Coordinates of C-alpha atoms in Angstrom, one line a residue:
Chain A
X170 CA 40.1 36.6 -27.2
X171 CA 41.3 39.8 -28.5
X172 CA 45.0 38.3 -30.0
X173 CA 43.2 34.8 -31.1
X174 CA 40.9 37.0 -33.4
X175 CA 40.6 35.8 -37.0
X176 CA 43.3 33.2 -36.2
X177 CA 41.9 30.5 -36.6
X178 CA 38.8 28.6 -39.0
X179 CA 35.3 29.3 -38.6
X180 CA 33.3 27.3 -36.4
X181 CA 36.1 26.6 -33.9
X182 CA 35.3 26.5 -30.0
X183 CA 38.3 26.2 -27.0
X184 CA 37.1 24.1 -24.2
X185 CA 38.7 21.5 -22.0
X186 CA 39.1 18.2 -22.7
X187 CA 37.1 17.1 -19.2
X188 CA 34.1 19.6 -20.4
X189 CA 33.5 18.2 -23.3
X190 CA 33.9 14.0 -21.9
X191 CA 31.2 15.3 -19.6
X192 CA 29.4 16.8 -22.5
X193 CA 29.0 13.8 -24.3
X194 CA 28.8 11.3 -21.9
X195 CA 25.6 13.1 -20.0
X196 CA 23.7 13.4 -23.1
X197 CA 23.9 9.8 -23.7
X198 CA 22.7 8.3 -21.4
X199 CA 21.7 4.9 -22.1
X200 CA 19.9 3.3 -19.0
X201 CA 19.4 -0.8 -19.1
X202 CA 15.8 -1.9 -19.9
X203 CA 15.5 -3.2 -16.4
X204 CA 12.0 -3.7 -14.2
X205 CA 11.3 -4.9 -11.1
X206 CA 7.9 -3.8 -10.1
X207 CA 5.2 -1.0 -10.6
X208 CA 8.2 1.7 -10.6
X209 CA 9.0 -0.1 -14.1
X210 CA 5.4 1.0 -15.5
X211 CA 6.6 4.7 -14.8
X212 CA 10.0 4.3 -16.2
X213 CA 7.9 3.4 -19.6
X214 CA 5.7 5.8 -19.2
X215 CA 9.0 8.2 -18.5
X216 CA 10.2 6.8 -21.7
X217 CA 7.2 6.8 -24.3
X218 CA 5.6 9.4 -26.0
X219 CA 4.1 12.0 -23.6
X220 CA 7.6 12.3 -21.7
X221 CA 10.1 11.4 -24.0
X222 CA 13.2 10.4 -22.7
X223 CA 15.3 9.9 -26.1
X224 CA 14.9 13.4 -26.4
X225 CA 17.6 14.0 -23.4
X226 CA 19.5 10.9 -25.7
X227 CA 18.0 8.5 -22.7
X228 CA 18.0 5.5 -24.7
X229 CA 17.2 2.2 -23.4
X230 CA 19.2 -0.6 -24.4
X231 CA 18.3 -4.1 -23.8
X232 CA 21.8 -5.8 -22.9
X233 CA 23.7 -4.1 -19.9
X234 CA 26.8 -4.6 -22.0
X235 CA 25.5 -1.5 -24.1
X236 CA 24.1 0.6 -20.9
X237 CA 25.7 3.2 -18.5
X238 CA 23.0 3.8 -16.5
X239 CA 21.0 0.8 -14.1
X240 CA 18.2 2.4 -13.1
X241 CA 16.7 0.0 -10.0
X242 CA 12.6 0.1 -10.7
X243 CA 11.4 -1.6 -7.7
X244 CA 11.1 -4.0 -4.9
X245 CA 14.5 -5.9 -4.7
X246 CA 13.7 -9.0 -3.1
X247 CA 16.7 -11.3 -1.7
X248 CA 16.2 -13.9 -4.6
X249 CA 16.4 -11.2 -7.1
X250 CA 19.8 -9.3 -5.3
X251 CA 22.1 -11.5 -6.8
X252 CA 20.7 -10.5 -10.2
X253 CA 20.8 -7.1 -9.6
X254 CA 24.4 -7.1 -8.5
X255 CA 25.2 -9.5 -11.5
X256 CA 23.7 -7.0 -14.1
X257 CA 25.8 -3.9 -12.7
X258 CA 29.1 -6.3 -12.9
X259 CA 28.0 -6.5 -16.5
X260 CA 27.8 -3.3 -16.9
X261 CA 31.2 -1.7 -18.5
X262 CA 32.8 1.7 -17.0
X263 CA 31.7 4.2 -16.8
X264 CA 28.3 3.1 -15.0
X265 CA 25.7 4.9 -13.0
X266 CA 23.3 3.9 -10.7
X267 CA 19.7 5.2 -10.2
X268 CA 17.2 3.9 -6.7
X269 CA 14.1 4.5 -8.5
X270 CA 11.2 4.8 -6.0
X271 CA 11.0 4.0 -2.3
X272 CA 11.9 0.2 -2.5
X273 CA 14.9 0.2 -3.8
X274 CA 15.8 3.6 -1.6
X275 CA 14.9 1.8 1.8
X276 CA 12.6 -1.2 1.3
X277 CA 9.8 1.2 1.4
X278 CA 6.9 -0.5 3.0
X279 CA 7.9 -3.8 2.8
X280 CA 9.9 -4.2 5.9
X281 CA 9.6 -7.9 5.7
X282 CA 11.4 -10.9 5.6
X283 CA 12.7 -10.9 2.4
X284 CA 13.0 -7.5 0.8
X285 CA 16.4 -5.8 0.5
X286 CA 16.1 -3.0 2.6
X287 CA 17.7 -0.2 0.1
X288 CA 19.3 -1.8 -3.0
X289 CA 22.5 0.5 -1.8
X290 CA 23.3 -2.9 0.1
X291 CA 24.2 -4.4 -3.0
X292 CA 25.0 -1.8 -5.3
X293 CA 26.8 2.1 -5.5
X294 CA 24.2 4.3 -5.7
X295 CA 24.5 8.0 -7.5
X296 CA 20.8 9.4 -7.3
X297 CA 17.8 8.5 -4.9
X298 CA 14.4 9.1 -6.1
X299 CA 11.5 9.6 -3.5
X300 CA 7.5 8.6 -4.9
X301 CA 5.9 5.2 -4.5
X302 CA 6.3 5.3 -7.4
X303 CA 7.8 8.3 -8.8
X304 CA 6.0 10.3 -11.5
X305 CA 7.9 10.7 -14.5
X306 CA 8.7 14.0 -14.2
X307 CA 10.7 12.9 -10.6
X308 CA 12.3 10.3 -12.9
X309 CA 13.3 13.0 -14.9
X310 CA 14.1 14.9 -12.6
X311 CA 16.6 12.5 -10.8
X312 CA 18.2 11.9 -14.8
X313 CA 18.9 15.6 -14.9
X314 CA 20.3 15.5 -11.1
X315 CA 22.7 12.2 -13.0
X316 CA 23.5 14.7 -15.7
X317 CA 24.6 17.5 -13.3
X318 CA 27.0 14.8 -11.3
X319 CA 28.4 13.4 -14.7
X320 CA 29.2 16.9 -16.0
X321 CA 30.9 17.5 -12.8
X322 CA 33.2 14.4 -12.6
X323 CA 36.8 15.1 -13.6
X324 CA 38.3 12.7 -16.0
X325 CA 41.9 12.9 -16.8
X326 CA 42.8 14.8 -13.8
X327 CA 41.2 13.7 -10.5
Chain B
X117 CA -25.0 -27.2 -2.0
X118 CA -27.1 -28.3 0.4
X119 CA -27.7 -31.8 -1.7
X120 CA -23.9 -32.1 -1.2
X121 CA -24.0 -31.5 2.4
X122 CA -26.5 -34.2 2.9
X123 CA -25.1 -36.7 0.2
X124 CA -21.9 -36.6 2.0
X125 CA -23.5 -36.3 5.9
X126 CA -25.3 -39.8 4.9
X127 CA -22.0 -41.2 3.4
X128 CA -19.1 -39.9 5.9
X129 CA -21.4 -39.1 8.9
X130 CA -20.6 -36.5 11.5
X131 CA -17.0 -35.7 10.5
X132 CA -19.1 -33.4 8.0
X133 CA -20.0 -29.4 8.8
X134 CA -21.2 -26.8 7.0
X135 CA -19.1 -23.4 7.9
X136 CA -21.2 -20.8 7.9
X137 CA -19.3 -17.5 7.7
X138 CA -22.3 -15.5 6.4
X139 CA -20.4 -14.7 3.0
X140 CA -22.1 -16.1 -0.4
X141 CA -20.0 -19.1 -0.6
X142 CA -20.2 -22.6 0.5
X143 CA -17.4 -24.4 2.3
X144 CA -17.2 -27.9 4.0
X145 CA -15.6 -28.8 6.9
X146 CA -14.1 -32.4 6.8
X147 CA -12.3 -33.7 9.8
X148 CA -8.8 -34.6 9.0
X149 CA -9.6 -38.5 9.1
X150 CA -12.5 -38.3 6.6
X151 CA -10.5 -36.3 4.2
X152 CA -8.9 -38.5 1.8
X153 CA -12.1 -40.4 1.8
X154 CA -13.9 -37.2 0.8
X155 CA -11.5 -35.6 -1.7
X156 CA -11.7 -38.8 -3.5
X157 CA -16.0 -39.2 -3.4
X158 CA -16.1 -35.1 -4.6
X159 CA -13.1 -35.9 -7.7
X160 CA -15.1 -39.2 -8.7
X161 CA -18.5 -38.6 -8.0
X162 CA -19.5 -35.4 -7.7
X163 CA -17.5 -34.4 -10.6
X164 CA -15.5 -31.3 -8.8
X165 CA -12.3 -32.4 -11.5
X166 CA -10.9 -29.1 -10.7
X167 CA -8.7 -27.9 -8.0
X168 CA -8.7 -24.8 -8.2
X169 CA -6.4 -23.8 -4.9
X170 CA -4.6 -24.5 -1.6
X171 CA -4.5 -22.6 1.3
X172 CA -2.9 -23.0 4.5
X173 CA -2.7 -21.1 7.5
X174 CA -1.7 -21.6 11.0
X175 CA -2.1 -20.0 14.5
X176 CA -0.5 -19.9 17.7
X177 CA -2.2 -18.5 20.7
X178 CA -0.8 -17.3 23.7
X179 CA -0.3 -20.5 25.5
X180 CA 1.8 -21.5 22.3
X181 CA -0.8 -23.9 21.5
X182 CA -0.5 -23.9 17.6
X183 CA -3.4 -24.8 14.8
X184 CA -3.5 -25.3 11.4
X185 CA -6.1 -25.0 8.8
X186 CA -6.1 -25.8 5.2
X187 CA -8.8 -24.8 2.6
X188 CA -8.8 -27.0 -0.8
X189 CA -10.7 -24.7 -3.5
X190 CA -12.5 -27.2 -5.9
X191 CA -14.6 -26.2 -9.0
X192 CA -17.0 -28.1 -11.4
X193 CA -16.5 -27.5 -14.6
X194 CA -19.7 -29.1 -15.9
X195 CA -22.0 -27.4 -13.3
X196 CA -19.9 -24.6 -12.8
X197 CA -20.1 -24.6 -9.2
X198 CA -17.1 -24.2 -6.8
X199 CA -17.0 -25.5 -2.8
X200 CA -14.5 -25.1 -0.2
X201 CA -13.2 -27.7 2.1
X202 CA -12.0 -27.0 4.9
X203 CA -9.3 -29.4 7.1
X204 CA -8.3 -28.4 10.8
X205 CA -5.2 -29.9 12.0
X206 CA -3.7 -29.6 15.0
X207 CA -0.2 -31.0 13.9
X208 CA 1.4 -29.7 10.6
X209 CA 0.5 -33.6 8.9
X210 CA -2.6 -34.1 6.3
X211 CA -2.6 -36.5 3.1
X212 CA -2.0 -35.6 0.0
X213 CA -4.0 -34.9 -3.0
X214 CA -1.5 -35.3 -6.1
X215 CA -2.8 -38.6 -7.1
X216 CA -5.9 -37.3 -7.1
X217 CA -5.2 -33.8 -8.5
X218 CA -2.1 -33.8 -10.6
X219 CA -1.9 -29.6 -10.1
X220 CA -1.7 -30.3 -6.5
X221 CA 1.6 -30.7 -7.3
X222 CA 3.1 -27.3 -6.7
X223 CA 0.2 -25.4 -4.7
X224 CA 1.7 -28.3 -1.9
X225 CA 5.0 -27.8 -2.5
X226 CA 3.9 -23.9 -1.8
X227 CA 1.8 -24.6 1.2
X228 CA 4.7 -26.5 2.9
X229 CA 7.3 -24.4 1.5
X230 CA 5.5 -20.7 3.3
X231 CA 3.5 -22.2 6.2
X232 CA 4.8 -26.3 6.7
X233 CA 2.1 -28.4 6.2
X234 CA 4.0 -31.7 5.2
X235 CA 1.5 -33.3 2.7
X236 CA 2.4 -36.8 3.6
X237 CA 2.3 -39.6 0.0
X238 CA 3.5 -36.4 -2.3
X239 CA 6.6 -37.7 -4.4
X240 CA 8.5 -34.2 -4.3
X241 CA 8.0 -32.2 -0.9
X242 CA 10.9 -29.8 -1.4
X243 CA 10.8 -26.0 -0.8
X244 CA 9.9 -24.3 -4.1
X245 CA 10.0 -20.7 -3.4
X246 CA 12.8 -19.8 -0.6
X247 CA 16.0 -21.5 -1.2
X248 CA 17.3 -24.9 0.4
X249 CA 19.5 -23.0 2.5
X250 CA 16.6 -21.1 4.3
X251 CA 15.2 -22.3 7.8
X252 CA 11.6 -22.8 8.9
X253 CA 8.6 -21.7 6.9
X254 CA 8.3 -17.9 7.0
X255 CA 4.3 -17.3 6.9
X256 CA 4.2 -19.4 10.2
X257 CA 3.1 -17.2 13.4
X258 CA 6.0 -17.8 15.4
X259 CA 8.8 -16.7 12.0
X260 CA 9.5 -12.9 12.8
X261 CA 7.8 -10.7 9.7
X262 CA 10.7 -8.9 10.0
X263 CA 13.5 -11.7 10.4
X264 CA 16.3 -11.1 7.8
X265 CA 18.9 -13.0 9.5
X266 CA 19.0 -15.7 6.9
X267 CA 20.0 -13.0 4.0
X268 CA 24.0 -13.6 4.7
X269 CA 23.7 -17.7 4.3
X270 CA 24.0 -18.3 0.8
X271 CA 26.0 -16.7 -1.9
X272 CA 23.7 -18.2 -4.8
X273 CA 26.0 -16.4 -7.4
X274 CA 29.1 -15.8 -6.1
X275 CA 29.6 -12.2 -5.6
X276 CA 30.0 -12.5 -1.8
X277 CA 27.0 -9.8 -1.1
X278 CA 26.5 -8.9 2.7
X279 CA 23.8 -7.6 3.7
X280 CA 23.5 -5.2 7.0
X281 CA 20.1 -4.1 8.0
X282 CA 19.0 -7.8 9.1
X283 CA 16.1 -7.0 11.1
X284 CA 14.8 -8.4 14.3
X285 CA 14.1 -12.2 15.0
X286 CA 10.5 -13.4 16.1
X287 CA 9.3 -12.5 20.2
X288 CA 7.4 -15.2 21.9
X289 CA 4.6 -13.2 23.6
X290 CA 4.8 -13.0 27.4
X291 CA 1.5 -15.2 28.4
X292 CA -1.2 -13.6 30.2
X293 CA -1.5 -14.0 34.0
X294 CA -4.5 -14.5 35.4
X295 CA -5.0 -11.2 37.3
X296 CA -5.6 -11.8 41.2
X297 CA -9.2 -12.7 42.4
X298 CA -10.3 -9.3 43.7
X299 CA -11.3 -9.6 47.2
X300 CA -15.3 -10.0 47.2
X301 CA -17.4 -7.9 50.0
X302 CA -17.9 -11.5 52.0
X303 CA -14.5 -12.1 52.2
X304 CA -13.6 -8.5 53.2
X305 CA -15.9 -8.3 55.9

């Protein structure tokens, strides 16, 4: 930095432009409010006071038009697949996807006749979460895994 | 409970039982005949104006002989007493209780929807929880637990979703054979 020294205003920084998409885009990460079964109850608890998600700028947002980030909490049962699948079409770019919990990694348990076995049948998946049902600390855990894949994607230049 | 029994056992006769299942709770068994007749007498006489539940199951054995059961959980609301009754069938067939009860209304839809009792005099017997589209009645015996084959048959919404992992379709057990006389020491000798 030797030549660039007092060149330029204070409180200037040189990064890239794909650094600093990445930047923003992983510390906003705003997941739709979106429950399927006891994996949900976590995901609030991951969310309220003792755990804190808005601290990371995890916001949840009630309309998937405003969200990024779907993150399936549960069971996905045939009836509710289409749903699912509507709610990430309604979902603008870019848009992650989070398999909260056994269920919605494999079916879990229910290897039955009408659970989806692994919502990654119906959906792109970015991050699998193990527990039945997670604590929050795996949920935050697998947002933090999201944040090291988002920081890593290239934008402008693939 | 036992006033019941005997009021009814003078008025229907035999087609009557208690079930004794050595839990605390009392449950009739009414012949599928008597039924109407005694749904009716406990809704206008004995004052059980609430029903509760519905409850079918079914069996098939390992000669593929298949039986049904249904359990109809009534409840008092002046005495505060509940019975069970208790209806075995041995074709999927029994009458229905809407006129009578109008919540019947859905718990039969349910009961035929998951195990196929067909509630014969209800004005609505469609499916209520799996779509039109699906075949057969899933809690039924011989319906594979596992059978996803009818996940690919509809496209309720349009997005042309195929699903791959479609499990495995139902096994008829192999039935027993009688294993050989063994030989006795007479016969041997």
């Amino acid at each position: 930095m030797g030549i660039l020294n007092n060149k330029f205003n204070p409180n200037f920084v040189t990064t890239n432009v794909d650094k600093i998409i990445g930047l923003s885009r992983s510390h906003s990460i705003w997941p739709l409010t979106f429950g399927l079964s006891c994996c949900a109850i976590e995901m609030m608890s991951a969310g309220a006071s003792k755990y804190d998600l808005d601290r990371f700028g995890v916001l949840f947002r009630a309309s998937p038009r405003q969200a990024d980030l779907l993150i399936v909490a549960g069971t996905v049962n045939r009836k509710i697949a289409p749903i699912v699948r509507q709610v990430y079409e309604q979902m603008p770019e870019p848009k992650w996807v989070i398999a909260m919990g056994v269920c919605a990694t494999s079916g879990g348990v229910y290897d039955s006749y009408a659970v989806v076995q692994g919502v990654d049948e119906i959906v792109p998946v970015d991050v699998y979460i193990s527990g039945c049902p997670p604590r929050p600390e795996a949920l935050l855990d697998g947002i933090f895994e999201l944040k090291k894949i988002i920081e890593a994607t290239k934008v402008l230049v693939k | 409970m036992e006033k019941l029994l005997e009021s009814l056992q003078t008025q229907f006769g035999k087609g009557i039982t208690a079930c004794d299942n050595g839990v605390a709770i009392d449950i009739i068994a009414v012949t599928p005949d008597l039924f109407p007749q005694v749904i009716r007498h406990l809704h206008d006489v004995e004052k059980y104006d609430y029903l509760v539940d519905i409850v079918a199951s079914h069996w098939v054995d390992e000669n593929s002989e298949h039986s049904y059961e249904v359990t109809y959980n009534l409840y008092c609301v002046d005495s505060k007493t509940r019975i069970f009754l208790k209806v075995q069938l041995t074709t999927p067939k029994l009458a229905s209780v809407y006129h009578i009860y109008k919540s019947a209304d859905f718990m039969e839809r349910e009961q035929y929807d998951m195990v196929g009792i067909v509630f014969e005099g209800h004005p609505n017997l469609k499916r209520i929880y799996m779509p039109d589209y699906f075949e057969g009645h899933p809690l039924m015996k011989t319906y594979g637990e596992k059978d996803r084959s009818w996940f690919n048959l509809g496209d309720e919404m349009g997005h042309g979703l195929t699903f791959t992992n479609l499990g495995e379709k139902y096994v008829p057990p192999t039935p027993k054979v009688k294993p050989a006389p063994t030989p006795t020491e007479s016969s041997t000798k």
